[in-house]
mmCIF file of C-alpha atoms in Angstrom:
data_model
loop_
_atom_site.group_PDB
_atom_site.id
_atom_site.type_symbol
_atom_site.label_atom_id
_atom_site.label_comp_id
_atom_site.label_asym_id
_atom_site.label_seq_id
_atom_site.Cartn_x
_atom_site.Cartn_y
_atom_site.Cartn_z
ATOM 1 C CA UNK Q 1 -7.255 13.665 13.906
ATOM 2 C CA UNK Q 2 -3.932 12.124 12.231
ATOM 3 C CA UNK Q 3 -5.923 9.931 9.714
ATOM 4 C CA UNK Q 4 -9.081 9.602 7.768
ATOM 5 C CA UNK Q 5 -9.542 6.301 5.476
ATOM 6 C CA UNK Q 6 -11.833 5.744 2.669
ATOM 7 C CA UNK Q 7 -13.716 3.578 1.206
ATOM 8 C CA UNK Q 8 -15.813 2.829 -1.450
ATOM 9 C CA UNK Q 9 -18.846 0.388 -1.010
ATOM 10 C CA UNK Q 10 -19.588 -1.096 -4.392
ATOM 11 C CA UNK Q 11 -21.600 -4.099 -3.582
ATOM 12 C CA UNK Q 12 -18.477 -4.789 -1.324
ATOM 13 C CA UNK Q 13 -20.125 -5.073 2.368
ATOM 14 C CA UNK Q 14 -18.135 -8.762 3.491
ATOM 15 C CA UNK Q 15 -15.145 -7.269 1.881
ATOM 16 C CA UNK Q 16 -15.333 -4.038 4.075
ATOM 17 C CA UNK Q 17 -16.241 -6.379 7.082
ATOM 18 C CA UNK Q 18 -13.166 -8.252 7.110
ATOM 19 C CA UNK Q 19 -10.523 -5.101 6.197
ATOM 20 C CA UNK Q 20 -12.550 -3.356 9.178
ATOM 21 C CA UNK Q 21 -11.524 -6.548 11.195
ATOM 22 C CA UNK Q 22 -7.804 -5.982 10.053
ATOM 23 C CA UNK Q 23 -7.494 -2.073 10.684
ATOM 24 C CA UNK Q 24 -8.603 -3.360 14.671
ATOM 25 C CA UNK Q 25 -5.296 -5.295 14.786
ATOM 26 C CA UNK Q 26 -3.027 -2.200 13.020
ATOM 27 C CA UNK Q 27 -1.376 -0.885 16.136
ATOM 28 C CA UNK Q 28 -1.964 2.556 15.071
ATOM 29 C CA UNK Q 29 -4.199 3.932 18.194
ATOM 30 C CA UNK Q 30 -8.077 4.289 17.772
ATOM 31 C CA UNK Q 31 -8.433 7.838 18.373
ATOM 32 C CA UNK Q 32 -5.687 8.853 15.658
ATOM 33 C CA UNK Q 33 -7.868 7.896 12.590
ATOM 34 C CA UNK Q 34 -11.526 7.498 11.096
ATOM 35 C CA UNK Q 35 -13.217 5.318 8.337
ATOM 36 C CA UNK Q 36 -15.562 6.843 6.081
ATOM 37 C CA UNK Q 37 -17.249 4.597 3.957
ATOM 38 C CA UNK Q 38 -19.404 6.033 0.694
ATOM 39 C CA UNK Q 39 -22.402 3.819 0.481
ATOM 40 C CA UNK Q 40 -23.189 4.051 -3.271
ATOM 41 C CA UNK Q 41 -26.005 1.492 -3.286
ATOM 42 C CA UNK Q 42 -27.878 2.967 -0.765
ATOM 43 C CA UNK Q 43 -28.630 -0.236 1.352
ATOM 44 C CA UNK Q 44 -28.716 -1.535 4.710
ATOM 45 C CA UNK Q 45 -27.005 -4.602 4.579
ATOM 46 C CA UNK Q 46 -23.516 -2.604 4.949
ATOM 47 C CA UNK Q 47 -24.789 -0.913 8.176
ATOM 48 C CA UNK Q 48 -26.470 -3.934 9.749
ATOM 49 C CA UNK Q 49 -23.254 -5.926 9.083
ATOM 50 C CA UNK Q 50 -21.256 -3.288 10.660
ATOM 51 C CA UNK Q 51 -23.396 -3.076 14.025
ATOM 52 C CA UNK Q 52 -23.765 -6.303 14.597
ATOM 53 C CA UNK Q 53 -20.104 -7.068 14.769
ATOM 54 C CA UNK Q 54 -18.970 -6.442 18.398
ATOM 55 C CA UNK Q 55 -15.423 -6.761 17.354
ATOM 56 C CA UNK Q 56 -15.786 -3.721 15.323
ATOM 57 C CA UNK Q 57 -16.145 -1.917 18.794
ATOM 58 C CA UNK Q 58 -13.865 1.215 19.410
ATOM 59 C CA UNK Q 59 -13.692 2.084 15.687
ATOM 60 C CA UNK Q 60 -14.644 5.558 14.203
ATOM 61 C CA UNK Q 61 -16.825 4.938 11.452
ATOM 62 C CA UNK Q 62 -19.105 6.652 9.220
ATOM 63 C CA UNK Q 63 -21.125 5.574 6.654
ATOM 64 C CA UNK Q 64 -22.615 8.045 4.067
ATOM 65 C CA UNK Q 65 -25.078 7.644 1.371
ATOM 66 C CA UNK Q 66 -24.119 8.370 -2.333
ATOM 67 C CA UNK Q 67 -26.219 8.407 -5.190
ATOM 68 C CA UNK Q 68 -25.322 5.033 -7.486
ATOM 69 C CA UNK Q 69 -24.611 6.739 -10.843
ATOM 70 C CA UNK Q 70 -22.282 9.243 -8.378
ATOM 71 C CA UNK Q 71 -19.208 7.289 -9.573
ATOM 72 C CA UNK Q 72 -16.275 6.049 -7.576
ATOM 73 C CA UNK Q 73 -14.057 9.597 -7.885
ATOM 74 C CA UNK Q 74 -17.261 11.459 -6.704
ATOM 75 C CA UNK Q 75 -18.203 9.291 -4.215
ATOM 76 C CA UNK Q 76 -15.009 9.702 -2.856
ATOM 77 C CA UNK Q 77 -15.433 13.427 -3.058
ATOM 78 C CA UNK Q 78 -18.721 13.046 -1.623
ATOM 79 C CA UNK Q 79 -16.370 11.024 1.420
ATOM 80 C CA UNK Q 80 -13.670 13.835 1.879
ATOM 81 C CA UNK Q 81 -15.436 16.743 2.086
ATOM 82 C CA UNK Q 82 -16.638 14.880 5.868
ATOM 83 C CA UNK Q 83 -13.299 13.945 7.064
ATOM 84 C CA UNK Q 84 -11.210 15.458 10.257
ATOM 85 C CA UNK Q 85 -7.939 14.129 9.557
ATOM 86 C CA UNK Q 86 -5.300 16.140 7.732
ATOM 87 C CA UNK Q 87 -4.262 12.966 5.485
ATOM 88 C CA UNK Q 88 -6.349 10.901 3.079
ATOM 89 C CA UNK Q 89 -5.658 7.501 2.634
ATOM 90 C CA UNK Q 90 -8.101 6.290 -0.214
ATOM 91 C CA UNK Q 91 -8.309 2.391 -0.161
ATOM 92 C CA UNK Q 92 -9.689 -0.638 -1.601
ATOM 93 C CA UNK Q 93 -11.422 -2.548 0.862
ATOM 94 C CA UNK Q 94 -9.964 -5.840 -1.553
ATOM 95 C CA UNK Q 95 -6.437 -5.358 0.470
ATOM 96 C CA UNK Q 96 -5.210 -7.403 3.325
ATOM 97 C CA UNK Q 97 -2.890 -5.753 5.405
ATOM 98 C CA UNK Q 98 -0.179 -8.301 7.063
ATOM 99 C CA UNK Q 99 2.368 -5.832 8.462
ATOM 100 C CA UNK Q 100 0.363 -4.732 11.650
ATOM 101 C CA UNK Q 101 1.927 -1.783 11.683
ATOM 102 C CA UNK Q 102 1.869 -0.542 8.556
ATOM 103 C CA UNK Q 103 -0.526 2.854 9.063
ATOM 104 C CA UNK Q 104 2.354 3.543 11.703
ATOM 105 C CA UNK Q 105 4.521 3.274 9.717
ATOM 106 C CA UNK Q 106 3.441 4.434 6.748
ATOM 107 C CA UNK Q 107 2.142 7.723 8.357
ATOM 108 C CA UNK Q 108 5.925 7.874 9.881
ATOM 109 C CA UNK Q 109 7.080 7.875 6.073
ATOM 110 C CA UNK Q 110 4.407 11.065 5.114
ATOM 111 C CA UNK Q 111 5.439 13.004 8.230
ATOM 112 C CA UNK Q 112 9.411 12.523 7.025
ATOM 113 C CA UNK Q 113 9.061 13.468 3.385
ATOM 114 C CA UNK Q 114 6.432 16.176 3.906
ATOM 115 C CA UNK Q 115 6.970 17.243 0.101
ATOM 116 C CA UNK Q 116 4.892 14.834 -1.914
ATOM 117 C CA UNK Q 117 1.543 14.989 -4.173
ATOM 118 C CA UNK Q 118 0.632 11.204 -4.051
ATOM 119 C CA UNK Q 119 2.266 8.648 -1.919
ATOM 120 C CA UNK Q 120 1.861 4.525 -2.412
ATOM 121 C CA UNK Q 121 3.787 1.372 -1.647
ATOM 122 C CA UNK Q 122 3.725 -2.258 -3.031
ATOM 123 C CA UNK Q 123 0.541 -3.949 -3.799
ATOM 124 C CA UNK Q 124 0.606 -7.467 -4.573
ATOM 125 C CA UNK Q 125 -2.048 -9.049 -6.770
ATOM 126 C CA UNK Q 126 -2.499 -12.728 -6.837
ATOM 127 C CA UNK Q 127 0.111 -13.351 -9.523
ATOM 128 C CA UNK Q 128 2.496 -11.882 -7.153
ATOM 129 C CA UNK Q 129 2.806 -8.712 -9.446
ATOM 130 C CA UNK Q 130 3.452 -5.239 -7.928
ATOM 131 C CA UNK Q 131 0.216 -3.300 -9.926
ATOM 132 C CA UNK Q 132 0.221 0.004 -7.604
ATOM 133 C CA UNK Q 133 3.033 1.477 -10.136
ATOM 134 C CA UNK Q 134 2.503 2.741 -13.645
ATOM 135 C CA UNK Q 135 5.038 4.914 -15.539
ATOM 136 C CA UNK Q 136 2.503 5.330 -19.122
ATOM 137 C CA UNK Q 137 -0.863 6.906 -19.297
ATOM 138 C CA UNK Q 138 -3.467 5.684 -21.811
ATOM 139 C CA UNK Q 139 -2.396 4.734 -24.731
ATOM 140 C CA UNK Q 140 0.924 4.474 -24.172
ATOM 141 C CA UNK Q 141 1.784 7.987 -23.630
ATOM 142 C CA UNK Q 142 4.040 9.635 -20.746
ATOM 143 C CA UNK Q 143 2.833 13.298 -21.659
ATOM 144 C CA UNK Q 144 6.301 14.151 -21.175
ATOM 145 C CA UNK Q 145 7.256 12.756 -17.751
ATOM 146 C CA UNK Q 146 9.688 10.459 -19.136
ATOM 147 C CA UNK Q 147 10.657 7.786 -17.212
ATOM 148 C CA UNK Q 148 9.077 8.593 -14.607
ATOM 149 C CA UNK Q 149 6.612 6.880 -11.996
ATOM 150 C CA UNK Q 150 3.584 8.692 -13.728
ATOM 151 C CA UNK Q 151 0.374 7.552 -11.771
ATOM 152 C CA UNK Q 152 -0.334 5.299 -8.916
ATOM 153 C CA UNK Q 153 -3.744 2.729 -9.018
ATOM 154 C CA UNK Q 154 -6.479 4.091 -6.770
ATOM 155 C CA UNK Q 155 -6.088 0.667 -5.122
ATOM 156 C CA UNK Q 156 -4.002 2.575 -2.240
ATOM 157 C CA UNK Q 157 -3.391 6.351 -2.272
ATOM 158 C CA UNK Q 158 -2.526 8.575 0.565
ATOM 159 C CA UNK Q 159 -2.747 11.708 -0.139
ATOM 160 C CA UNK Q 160 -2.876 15.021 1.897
ATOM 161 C CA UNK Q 161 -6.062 16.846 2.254
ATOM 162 C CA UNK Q 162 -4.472 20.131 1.815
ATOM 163 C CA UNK Q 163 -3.545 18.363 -1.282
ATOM 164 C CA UNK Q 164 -6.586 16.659 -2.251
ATOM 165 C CA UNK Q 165 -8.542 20.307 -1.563
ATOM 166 C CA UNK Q 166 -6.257 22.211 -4.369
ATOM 167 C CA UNK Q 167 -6.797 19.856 -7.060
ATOM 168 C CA UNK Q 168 -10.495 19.453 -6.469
ATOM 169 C CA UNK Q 169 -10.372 15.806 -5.636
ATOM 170 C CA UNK Q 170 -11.188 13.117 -8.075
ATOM 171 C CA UNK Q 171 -12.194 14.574 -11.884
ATOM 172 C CA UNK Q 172 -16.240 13.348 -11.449
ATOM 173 C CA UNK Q 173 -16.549 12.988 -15.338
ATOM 174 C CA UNK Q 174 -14.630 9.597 -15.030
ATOM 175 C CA UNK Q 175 -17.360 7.145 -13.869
ATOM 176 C CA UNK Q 176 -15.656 4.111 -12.927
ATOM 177 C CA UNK Q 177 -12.140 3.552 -14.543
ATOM 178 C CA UNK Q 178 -8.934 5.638 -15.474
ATOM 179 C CA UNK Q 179 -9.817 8.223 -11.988
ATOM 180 C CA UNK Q 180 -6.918 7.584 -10.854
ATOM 181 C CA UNK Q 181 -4.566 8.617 -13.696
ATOM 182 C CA UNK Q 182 -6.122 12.035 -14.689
ATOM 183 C CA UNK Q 183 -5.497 12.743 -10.038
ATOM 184 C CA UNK Q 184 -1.908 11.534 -10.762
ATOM 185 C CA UNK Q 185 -1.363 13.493 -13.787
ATOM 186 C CA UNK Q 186 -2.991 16.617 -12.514
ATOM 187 C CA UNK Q 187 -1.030 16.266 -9.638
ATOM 188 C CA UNK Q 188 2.209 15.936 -11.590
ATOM 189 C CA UNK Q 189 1.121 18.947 -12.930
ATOM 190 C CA UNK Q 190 1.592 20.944 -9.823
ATOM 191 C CA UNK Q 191 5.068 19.753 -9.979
ATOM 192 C CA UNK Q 192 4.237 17.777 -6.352
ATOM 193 C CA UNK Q 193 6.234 14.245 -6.661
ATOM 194 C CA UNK Q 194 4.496 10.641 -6.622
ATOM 195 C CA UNK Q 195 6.358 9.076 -3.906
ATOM 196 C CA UNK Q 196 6.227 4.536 -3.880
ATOM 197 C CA UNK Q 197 7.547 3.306 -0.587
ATOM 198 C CA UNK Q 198 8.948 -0.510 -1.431
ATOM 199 C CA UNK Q 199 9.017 -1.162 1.883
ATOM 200 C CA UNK Q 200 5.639 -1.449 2.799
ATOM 201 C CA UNK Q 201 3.513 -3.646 1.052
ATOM 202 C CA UNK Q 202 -0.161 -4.681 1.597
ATOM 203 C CA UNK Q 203 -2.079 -7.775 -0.832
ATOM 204 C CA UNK Q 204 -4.894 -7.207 -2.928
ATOM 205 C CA UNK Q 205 -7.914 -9.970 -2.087
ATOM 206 C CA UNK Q 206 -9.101 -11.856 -5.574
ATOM 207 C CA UNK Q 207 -12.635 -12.074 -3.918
ATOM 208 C CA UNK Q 208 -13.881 -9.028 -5.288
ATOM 209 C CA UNK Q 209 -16.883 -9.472 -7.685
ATOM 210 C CA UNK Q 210 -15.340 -9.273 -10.973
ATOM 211 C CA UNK Q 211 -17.420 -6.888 -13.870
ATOM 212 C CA UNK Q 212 -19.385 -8.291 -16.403
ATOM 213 C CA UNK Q 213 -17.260 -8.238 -19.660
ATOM 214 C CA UNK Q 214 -20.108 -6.563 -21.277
ATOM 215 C CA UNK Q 215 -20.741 -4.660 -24.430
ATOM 216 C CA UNK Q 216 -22.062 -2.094 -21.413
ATOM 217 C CA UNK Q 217 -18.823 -2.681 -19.994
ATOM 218 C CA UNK Q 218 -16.631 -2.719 -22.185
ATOM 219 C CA UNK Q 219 -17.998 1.049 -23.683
ATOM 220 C CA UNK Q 220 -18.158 2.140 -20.493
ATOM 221 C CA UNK Q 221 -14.178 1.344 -19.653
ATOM 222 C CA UNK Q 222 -13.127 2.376 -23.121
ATOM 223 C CA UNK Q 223 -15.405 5.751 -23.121
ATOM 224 C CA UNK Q 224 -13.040 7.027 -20.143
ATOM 225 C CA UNK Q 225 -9.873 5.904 -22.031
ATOM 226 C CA UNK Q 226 -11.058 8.290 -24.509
ATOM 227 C CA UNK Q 227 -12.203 11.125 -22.056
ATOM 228 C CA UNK Q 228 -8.911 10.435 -20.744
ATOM 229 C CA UNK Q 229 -7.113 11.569 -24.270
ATOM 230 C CA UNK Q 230 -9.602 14.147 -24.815
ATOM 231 C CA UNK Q 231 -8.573 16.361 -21.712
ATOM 232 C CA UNK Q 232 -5.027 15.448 -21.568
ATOM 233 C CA UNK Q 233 -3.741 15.171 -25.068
ATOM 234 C CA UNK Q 234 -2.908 18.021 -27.680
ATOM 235 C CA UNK Q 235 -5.997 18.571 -30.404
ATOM 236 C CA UNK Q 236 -3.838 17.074 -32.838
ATOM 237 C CA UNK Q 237 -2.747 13.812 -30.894
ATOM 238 C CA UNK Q 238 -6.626 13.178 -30.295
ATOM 239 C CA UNK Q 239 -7.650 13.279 -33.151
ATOM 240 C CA UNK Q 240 -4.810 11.419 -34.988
ATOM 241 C CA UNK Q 241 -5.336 8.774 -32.202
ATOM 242 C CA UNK Q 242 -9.283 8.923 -32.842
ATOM 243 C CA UNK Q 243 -8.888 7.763 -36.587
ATOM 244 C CA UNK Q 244 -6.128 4.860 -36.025
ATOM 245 C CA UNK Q 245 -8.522 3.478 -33.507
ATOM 246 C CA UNK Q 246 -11.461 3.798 -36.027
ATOM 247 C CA UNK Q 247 -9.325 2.116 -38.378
ATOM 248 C CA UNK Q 248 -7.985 -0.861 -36.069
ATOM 249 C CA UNK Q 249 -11.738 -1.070 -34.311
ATOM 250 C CA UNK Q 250 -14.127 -1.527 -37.245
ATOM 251 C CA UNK Q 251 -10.881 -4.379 -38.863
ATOM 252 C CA UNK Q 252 -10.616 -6.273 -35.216
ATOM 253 C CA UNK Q 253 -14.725 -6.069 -34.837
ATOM 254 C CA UNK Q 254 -15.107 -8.002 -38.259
ATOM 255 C CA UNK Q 255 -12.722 -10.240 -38.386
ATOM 256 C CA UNK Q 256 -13.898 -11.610 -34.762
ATOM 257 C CA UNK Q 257 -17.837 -11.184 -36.401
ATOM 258 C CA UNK Q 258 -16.140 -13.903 -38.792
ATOM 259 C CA UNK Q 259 -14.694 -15.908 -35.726
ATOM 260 C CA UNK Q 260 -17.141 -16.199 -33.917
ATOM 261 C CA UNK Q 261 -18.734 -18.816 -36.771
ATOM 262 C CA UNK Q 262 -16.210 -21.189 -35.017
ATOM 263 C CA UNK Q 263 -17.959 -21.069 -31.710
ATOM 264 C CA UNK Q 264 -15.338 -20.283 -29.478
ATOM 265 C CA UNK Q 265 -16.152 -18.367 -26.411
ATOM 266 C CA UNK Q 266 -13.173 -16.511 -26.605
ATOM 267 C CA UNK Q 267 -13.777 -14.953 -30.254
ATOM 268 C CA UNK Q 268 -17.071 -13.875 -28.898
ATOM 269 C CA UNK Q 269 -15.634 -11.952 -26.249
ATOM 270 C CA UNK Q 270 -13.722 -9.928 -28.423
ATOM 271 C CA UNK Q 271 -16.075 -9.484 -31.305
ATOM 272 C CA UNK Q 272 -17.968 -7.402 -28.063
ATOM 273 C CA UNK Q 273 -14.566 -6.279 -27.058
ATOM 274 C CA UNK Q 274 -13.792 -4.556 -30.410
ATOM 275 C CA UNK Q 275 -17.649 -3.487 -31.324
ATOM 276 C CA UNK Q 276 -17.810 -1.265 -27.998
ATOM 277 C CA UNK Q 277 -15.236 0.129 -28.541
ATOM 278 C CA UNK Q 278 -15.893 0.679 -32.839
ATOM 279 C CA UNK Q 279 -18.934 2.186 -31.790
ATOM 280 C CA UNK Q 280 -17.262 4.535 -28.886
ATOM 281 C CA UNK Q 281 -15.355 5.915 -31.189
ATOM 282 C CA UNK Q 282 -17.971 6.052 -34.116
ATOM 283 C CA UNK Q 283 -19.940 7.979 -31.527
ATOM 284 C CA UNK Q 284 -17.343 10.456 -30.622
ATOM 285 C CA UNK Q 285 -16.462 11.529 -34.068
ATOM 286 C CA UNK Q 286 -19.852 11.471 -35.387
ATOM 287 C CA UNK Q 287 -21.413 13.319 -32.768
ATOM 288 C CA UNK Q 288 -18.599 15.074 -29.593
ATOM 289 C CA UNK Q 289 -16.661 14.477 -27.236
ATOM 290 C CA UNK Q 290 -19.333 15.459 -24.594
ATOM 291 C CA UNK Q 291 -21.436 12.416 -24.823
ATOM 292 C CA UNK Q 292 -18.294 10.671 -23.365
ATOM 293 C CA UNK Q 293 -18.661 12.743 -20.225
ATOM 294 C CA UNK Q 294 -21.065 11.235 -16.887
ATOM 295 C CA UNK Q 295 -24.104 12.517 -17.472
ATOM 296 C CA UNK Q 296 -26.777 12.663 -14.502
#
């Protein structure tokens, strides 16, 4: 088998539906690729959905169950180590796909280069803004691949399995967010190339739930900015970058505190903003890095 897609279900199941609706009308054949959808909430509503669409006919899918705290990059892991195909093309289920044949096609573009680590192409968010490219890491570092496509969103990656098997897959510490630029940078690493193809372009749905800005949230996203410095940054960056962050945290968190008095909505979203993340890094110098990792 040429192909195997993933997928991610995250609460996601009329999303899935309809990109399952557009992969019918790619004009890549049937029998050269497979879905594999990671179920990480465990419920039936994603396989009912999914059999009771007739249209859906003639397509090679699997759905497996994944433990909810798994995490998106080991849910995907969980996804891979089932496939047949000899290229991974990891996916948001958010995209719509115009160019019919664009899996032709963008298969046709793998096979020519052969000598790549991470391949992408254009995708367009609602403000018409190409957000699949990123030359800086966290914190505005390019850990010395100067300008330099650096990592590539997990919105659309292909990627080959041979590939995808040497690196490990996705690191499983990150829970939710910044995945997808610790697989870049490790790939970087092997000195295999991050290829963007401009000429193929798919658009990102806005229908996908949105997250709760959260002080749960908001420690949660800014917890794997920090793992993120932690494994890839020198001892002495970390730490320098650990105290300016203490510093500009515990200023922002009180002068919002004071803000807030005013009523605005807006003040209170980033007096919770500014206190996750003063309390992150409270956390991590007062006690380790480790509590930053997933725990299970």
């Amino acid at each position: 088998m040429q192909l195997s897609i993933l997928i991610v279900n995250e609460n996601t199941e009329n999303l899935i539906e309809n990109f399952l609706l557009e992969l019918k009308q790619q004009s890549l054949a049937l029998n050269t690729y497979e879905i594999i959808i990671a179920n990480r909430y465990n419920n039936q509503s994603l396989k009912d959905s999914i059999n009771s669409n007739l249209t859906l006919n003639g397509l090679n899918i699997k759905v497996l169950e994944v433990e909810h705290d798994l995490g998106f990059g080991a849910a995907i892991n969980h996804a891979a180590q089932h496939v047949l195909g000899d290229t991974l093309l990891i996916i948001n289920p958010a995209v719509h796909i115009p160019q019919r044949d664009y899996l032709v096609q963008l298969l046709k573009h793998a096979e020519n280069i052969d000598h790549y680590g991470l391949m992408s192409t254009r995708v367009i968010d609602r403000y018409n803004q190409d957000i699949s490219t990123h030359l800086l890491y966290e914190f505005n570092h390019d850990l010395g691949f100067e300008n330099q496509i650096n990592w590539f969103s997990r919105d659309l990656l292909l990627i080959k399995k041979t590939v995808f098997e040497q690196i490990s897959g996705f690191d499983p510490d990150f829970y939710q967010y910044h995945e997808d630029q610790d697989l870049s940078l490790r790939i970087k690493l092997l000195q295999l190339p991050l290829i963007k193809l401009n000429d193929l372009e798919v658009r990102l749905n806005d229908s996908k739930p949105k997250p709760c800005l959260s002080y749960s949230f908001y420690q949660t996203w800014f917890k794997s900015k920090i793992l993120f410095a932690y494994k890839h940054f020198t001892s002495y960056d970390y730490v320098r970058l650990l105290y300016q962050l203490e510093l500009k945290s515990t200023k922002r968190s009180k002068i919002y505190s004071i803000l807030c008095l005013t009523g605005i909505t807006t003040f209170q979203h980033k007096k919770v903003k500014w206190t996750a993340i003063r309390d992150s890094i409270h956390k991590t110098i007062n006690e380790s890095a480790q509590w930053l990792y997933l725990k299970k």
